[in-house]
Coordinates of N, CA and C in Angstrom, one line a residue:
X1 N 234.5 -160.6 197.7 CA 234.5 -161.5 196.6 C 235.8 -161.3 195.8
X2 N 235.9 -162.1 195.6 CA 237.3 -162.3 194.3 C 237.3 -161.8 193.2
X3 N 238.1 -161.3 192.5 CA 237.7 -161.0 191.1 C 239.1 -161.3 190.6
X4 N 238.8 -161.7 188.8 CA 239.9 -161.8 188.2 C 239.9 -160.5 186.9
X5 N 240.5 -159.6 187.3 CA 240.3 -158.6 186.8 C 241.6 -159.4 185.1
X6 N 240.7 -159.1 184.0 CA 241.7 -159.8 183.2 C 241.7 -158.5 181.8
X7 N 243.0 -158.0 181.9 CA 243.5 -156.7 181.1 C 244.1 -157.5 179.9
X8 N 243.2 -156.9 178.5 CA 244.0 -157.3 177.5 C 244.3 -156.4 176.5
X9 N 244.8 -156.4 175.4 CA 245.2 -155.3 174.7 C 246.2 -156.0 173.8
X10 N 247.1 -155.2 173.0 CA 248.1 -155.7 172.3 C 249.2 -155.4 173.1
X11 N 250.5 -155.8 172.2 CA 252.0 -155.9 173.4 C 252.2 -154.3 173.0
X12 N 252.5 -153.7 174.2 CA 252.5 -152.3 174.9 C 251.6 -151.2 174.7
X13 N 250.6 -151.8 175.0 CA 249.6 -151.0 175.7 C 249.3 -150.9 176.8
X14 N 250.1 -151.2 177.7 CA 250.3 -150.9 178.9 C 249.6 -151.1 179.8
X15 N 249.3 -152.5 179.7 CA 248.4 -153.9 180.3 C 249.4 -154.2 181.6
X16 N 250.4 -154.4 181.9 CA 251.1 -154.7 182.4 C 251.6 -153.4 183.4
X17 N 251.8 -152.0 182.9 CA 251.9 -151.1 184.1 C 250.7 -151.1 184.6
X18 N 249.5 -151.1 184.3 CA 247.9 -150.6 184.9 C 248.4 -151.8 185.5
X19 N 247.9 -152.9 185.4 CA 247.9 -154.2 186.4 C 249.0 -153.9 187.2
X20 N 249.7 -154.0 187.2 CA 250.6 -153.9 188.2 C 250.4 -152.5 189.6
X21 N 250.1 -151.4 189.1 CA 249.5 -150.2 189.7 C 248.1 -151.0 190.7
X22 N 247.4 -151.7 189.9 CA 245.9 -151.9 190.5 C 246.0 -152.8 191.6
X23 N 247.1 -154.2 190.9 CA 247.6 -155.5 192.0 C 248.4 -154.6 193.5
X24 N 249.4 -153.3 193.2 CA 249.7 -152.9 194.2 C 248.3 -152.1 195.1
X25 N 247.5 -151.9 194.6 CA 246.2 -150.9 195.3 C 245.7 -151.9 196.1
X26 N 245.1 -153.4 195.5 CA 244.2 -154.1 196.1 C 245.2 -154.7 197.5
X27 N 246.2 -154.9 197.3 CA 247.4 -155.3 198.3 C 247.1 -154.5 199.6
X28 N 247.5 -153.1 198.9 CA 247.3 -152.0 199.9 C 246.6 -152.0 200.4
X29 N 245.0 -152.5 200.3 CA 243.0 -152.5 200.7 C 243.1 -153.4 201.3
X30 N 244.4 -154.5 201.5 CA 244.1 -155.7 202.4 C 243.9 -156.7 201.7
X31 N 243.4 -156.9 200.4 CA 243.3 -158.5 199.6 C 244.4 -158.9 199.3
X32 N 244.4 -160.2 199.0 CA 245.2 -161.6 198.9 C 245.4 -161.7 197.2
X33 N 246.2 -160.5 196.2 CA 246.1 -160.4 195.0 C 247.7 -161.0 194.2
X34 N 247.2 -161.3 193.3 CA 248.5 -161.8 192.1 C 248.5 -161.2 191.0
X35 N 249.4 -160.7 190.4 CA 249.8 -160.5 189.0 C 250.2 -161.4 187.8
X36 N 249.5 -161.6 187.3 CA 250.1 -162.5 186.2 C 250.5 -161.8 184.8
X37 N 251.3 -162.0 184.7 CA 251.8 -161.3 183.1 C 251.9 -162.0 182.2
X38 N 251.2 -161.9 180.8 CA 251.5 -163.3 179.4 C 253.2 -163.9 179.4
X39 N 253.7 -162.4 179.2 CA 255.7 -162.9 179.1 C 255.6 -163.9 180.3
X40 N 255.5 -163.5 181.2 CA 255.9 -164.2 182.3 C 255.1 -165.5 183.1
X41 N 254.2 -165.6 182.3 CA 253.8 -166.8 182.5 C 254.1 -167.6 181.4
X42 N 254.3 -167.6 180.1 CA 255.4 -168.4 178.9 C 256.1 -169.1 179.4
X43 N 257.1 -168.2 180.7 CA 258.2 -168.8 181.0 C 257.7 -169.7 182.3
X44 N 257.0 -169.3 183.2 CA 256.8 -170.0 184.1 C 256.1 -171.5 183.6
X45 N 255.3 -171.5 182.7 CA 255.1 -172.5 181.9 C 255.7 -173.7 181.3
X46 N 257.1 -172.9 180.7 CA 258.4 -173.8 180.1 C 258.8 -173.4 179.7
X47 N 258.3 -172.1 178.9 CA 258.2 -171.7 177.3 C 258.1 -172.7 176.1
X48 N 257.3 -173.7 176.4 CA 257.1 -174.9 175.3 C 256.6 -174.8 174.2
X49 N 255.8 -173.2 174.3 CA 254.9 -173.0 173.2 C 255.5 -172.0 172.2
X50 N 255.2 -172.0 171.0 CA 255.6 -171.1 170.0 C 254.8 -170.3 169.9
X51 N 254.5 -169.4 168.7 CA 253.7 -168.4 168.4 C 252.5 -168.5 167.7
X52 N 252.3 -169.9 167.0 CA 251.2 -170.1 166.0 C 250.1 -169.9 166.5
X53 N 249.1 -170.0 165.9 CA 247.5 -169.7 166.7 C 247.2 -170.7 167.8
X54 N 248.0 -172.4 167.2 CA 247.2 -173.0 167.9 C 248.0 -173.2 169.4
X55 N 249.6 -172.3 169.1 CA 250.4 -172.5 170.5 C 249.7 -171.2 171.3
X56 N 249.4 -170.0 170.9 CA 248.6 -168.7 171.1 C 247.7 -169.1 172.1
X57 N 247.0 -170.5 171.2 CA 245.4 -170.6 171.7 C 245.7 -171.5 173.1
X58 N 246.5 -172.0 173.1 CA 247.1 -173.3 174.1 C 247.6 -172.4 175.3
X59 N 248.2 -171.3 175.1 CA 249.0 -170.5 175.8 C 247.6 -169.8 176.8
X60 N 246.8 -169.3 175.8 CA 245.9 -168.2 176.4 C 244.8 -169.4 177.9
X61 N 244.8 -170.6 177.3 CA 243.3 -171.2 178.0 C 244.5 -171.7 179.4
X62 N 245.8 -171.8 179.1 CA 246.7 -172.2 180.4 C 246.2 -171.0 181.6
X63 N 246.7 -169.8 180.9 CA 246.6 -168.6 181.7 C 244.9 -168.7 182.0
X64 N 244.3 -168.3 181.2 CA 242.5 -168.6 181.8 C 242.2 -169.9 182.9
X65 N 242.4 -170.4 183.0 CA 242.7 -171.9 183.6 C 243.3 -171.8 185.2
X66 N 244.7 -171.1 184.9 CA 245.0 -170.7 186.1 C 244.6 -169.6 187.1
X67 N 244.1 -168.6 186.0 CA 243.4 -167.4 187.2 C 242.0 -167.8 187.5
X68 N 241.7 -169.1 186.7 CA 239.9 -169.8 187.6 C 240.5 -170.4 189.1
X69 N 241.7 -171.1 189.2 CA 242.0 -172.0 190.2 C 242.1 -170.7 191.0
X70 N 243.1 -169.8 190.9 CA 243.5 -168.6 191.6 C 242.3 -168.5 192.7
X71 N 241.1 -167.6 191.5 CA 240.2 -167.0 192.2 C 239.5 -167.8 193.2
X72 N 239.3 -169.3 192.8 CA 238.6 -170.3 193.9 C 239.6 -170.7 195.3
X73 N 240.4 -170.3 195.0 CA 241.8 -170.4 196.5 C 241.1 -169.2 197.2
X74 N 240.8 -167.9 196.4 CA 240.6 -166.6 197.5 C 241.7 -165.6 197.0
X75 N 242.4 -166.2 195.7 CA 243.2 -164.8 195.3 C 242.5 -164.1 194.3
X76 N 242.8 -162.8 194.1 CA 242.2 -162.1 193.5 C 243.4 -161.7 192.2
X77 N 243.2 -162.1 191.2 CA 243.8 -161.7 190.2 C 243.9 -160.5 188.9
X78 N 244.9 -160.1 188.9 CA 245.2 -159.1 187.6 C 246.3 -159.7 186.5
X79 N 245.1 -160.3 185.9 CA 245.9 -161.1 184.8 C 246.4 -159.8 182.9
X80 N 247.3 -160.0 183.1 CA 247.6 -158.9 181.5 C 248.0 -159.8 180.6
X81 N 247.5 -160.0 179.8 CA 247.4 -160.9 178.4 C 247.4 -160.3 176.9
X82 N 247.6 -160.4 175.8 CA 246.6 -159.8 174.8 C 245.7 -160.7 174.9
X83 N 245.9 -162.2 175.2 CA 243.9 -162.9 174.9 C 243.4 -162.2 173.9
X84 N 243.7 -163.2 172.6 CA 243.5 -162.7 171.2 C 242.3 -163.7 170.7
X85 N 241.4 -164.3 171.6 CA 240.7 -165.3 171.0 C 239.4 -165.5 172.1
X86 N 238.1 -164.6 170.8 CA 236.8 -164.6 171.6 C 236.6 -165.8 172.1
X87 N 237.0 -166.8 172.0 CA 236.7 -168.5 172.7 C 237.2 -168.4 174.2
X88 N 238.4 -167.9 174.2 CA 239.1 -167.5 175.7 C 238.1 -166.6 176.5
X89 N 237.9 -165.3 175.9 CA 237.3 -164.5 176.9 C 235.8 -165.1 177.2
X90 N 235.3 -166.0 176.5 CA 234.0 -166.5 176.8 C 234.1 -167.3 177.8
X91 N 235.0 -168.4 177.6 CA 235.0 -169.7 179.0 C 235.5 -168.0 180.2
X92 N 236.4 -167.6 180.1 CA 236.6 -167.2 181.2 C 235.2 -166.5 182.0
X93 N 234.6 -165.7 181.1 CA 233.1 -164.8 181.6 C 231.8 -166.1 181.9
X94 N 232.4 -167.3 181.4 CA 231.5 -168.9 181.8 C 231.7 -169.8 182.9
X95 N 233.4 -169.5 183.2 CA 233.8 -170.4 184.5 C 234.7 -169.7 185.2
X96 N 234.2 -168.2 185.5 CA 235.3 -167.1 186.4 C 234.2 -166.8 186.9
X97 N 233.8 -167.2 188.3 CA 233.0 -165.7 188.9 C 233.7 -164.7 189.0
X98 N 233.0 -163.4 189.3 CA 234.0 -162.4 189.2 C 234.7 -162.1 188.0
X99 N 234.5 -161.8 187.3 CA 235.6 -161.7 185.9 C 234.9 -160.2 185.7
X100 N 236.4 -159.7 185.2 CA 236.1 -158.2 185.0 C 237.3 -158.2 183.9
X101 N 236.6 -158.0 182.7 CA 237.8 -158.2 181.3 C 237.9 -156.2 181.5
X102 N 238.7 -155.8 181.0 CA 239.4 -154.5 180.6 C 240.0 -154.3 179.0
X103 N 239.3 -153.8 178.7 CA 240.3 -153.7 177.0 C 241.4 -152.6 177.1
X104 N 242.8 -152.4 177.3 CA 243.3 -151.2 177.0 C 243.7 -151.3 175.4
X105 N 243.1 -149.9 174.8 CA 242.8 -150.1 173.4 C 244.2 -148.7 173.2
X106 N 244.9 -148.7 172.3 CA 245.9 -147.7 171.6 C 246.3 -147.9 170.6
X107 N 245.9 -146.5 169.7 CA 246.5 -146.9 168.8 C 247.4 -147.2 167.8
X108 N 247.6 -147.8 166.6 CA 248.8 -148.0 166.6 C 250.2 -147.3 166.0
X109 N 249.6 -146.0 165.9 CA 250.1 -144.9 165.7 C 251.5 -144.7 167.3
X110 N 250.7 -144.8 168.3 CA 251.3 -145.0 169.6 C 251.8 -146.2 169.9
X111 N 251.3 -147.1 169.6 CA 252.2 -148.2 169.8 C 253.4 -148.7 168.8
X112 N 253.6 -147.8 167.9 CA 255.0 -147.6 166.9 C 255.5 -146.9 167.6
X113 N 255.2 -145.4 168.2 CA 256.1 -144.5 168.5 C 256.4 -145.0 169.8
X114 N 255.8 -145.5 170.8 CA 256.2 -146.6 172.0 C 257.4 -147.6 171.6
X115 N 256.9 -148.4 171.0 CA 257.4 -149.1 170.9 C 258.8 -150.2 171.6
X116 N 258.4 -150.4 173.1 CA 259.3 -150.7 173.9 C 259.8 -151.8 173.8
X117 N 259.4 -152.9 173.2 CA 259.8 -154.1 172.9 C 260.8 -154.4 171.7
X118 N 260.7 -153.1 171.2 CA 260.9 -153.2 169.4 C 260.0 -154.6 168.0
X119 N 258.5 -154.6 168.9 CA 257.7 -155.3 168.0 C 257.7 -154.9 166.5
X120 N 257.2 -153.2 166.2 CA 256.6 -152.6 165.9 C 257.7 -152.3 165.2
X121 N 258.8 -152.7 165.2 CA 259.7 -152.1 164.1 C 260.2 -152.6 162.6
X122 N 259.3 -154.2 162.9 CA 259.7 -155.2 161.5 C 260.0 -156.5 162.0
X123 N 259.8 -157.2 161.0 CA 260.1 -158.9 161.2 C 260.0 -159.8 162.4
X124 N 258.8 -159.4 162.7 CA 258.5 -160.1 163.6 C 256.8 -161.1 163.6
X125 N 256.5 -162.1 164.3 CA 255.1 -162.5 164.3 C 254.4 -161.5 165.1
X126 N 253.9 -160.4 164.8 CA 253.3 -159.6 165.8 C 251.9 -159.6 165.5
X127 N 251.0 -159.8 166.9 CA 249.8 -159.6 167.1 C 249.1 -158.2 166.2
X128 N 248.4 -158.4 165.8 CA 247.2 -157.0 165.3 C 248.2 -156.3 164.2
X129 N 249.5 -157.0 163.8 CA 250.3 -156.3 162.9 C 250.1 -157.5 161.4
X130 N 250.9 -158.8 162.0 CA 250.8 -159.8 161.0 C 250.1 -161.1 160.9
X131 N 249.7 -160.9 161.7 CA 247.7 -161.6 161.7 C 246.9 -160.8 162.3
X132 N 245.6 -161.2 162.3 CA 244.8 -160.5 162.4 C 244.2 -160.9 163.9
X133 N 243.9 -160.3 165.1 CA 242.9 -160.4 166.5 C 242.1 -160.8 166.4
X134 N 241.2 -161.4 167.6 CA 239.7 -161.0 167.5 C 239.8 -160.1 168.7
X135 N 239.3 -158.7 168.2 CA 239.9 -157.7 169.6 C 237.9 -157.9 170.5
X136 N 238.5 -157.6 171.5 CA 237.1 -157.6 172.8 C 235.8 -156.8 172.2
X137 N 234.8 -157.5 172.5 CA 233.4 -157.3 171.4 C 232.6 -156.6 172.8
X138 N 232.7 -157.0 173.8 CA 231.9 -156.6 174.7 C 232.4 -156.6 176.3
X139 N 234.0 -155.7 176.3 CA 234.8 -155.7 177.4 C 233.3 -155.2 178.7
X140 N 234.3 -155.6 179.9 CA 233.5 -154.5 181.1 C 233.7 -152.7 181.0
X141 N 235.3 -152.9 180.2 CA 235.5 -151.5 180.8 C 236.7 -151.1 179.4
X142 N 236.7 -150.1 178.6 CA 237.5 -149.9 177.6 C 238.7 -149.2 178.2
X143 N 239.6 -149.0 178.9 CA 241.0 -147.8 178.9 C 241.7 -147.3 177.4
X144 N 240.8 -146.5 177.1 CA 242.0 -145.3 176.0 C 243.3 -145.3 176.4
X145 N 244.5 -145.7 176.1 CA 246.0 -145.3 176.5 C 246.8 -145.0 175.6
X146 N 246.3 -143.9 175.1 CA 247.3 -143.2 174.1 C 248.1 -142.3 174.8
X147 N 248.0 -142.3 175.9 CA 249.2 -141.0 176.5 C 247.8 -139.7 177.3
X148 N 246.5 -139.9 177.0 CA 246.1 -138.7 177.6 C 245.7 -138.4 179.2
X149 N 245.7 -140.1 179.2 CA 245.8 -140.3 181.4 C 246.9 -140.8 181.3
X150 N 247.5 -140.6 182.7 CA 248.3 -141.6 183.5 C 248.0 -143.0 183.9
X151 N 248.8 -143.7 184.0 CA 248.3 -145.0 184.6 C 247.8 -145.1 185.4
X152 N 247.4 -144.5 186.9 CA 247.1 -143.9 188.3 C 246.0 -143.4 187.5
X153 N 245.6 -142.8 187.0 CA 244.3 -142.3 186.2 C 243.7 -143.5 185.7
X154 N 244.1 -144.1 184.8 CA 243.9 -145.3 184.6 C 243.2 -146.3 185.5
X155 N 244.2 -146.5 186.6 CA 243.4 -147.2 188.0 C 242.5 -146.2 188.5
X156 N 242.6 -145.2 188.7 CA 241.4 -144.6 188.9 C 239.8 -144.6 188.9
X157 N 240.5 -144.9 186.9 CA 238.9 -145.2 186.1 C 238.6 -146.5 186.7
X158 N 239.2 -147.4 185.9 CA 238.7 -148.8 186.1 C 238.3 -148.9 188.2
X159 N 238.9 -148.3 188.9 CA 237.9 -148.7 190.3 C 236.8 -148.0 190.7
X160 N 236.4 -147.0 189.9 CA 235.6 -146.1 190.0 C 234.6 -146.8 189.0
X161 N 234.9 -147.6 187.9 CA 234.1 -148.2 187.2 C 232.9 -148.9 188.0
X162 N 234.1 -150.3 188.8 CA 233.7 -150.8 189.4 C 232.7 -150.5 191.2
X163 N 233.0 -149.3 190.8 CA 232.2 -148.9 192.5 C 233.5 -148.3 193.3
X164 N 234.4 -147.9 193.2 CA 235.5 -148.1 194.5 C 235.8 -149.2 195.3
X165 N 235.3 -150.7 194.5 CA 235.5 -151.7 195.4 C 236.7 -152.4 194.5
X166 N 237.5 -152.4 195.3 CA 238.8 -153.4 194.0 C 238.6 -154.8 194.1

């Protein structure tokens, strides 16, 4: 069966190395898998959208939307988003079979001292910094990533979660 494994979190929590680690494992197992990443689907998009809630909100249901079509083709998705909007994660757990949300949660203590993007350093519209989330109320699976697993640990967990079945 398909799944759209859908990793959310804030920008660098490290949504994007786990997915990418897991998209290479299921590859390896023999499924038919995609990565999708929020940056990178913006642009595949147009980049048409701004930052407001309601370009946010417009942004998130494109990405939800396309890992539904994905999963009914037979691909198996690892989508990394923040998906900042309990309305998103619902249609998706409403019209995704297979849906397997992941919260990677850090805090933001770590995601200052991280800080790879340079979000977290000022003047910026940043998520969970200068508005406020709706962070995941009832994920499948929480990842701690403050630095005390590895990402490989990380996949670890979440397939071990799931059974050993990616």
């Amino acid at each position: 069966m398909c799944r759209v494994y859908w990793l959310t979190g804030l920008s660098g929590a490290g949504k994007t190395t786990i997915g990418r680690l897991l998209c290479e494992r299921l590859r390896a197992a023999g499924e038919t898998a995609a990565l999708l990443d929020g940056d990178e689907l913006r642009q595949v998009f147009g980049g048409d959208l701004g930052y407001t809630e309601a370009d946010r909100r417009k942004s998130a249901m494109r990405n939800a939307r396309l890992c539904a079509l994905l999963a009914r083709q037979g691909i198996t998705v690892v989508c990394c988003t923040i998906s900042m909007f309990d309305s998103v994660r619902a249609w998706n757990r409403e019209n995704i079979p297979g849906y397997f949300e992941v919260y990677v949660k850090v805090s933001m203590e770590t995601l200052r001292r991280r800080d790879q993007k340079g979000l977290y350093s000022g003047g910026r519209d940043v998520a969970g910094i200068d508005f406020p989330l709706e962070m995941p109320k009832a994920p499948d699976l929480v990842l701690e990533n403050d630095g005390q697993r590895t990402p490989e640990e990380q996949v670890n967990l979440l397939q071990s979660t799931i059974g050993g079945q990616p």
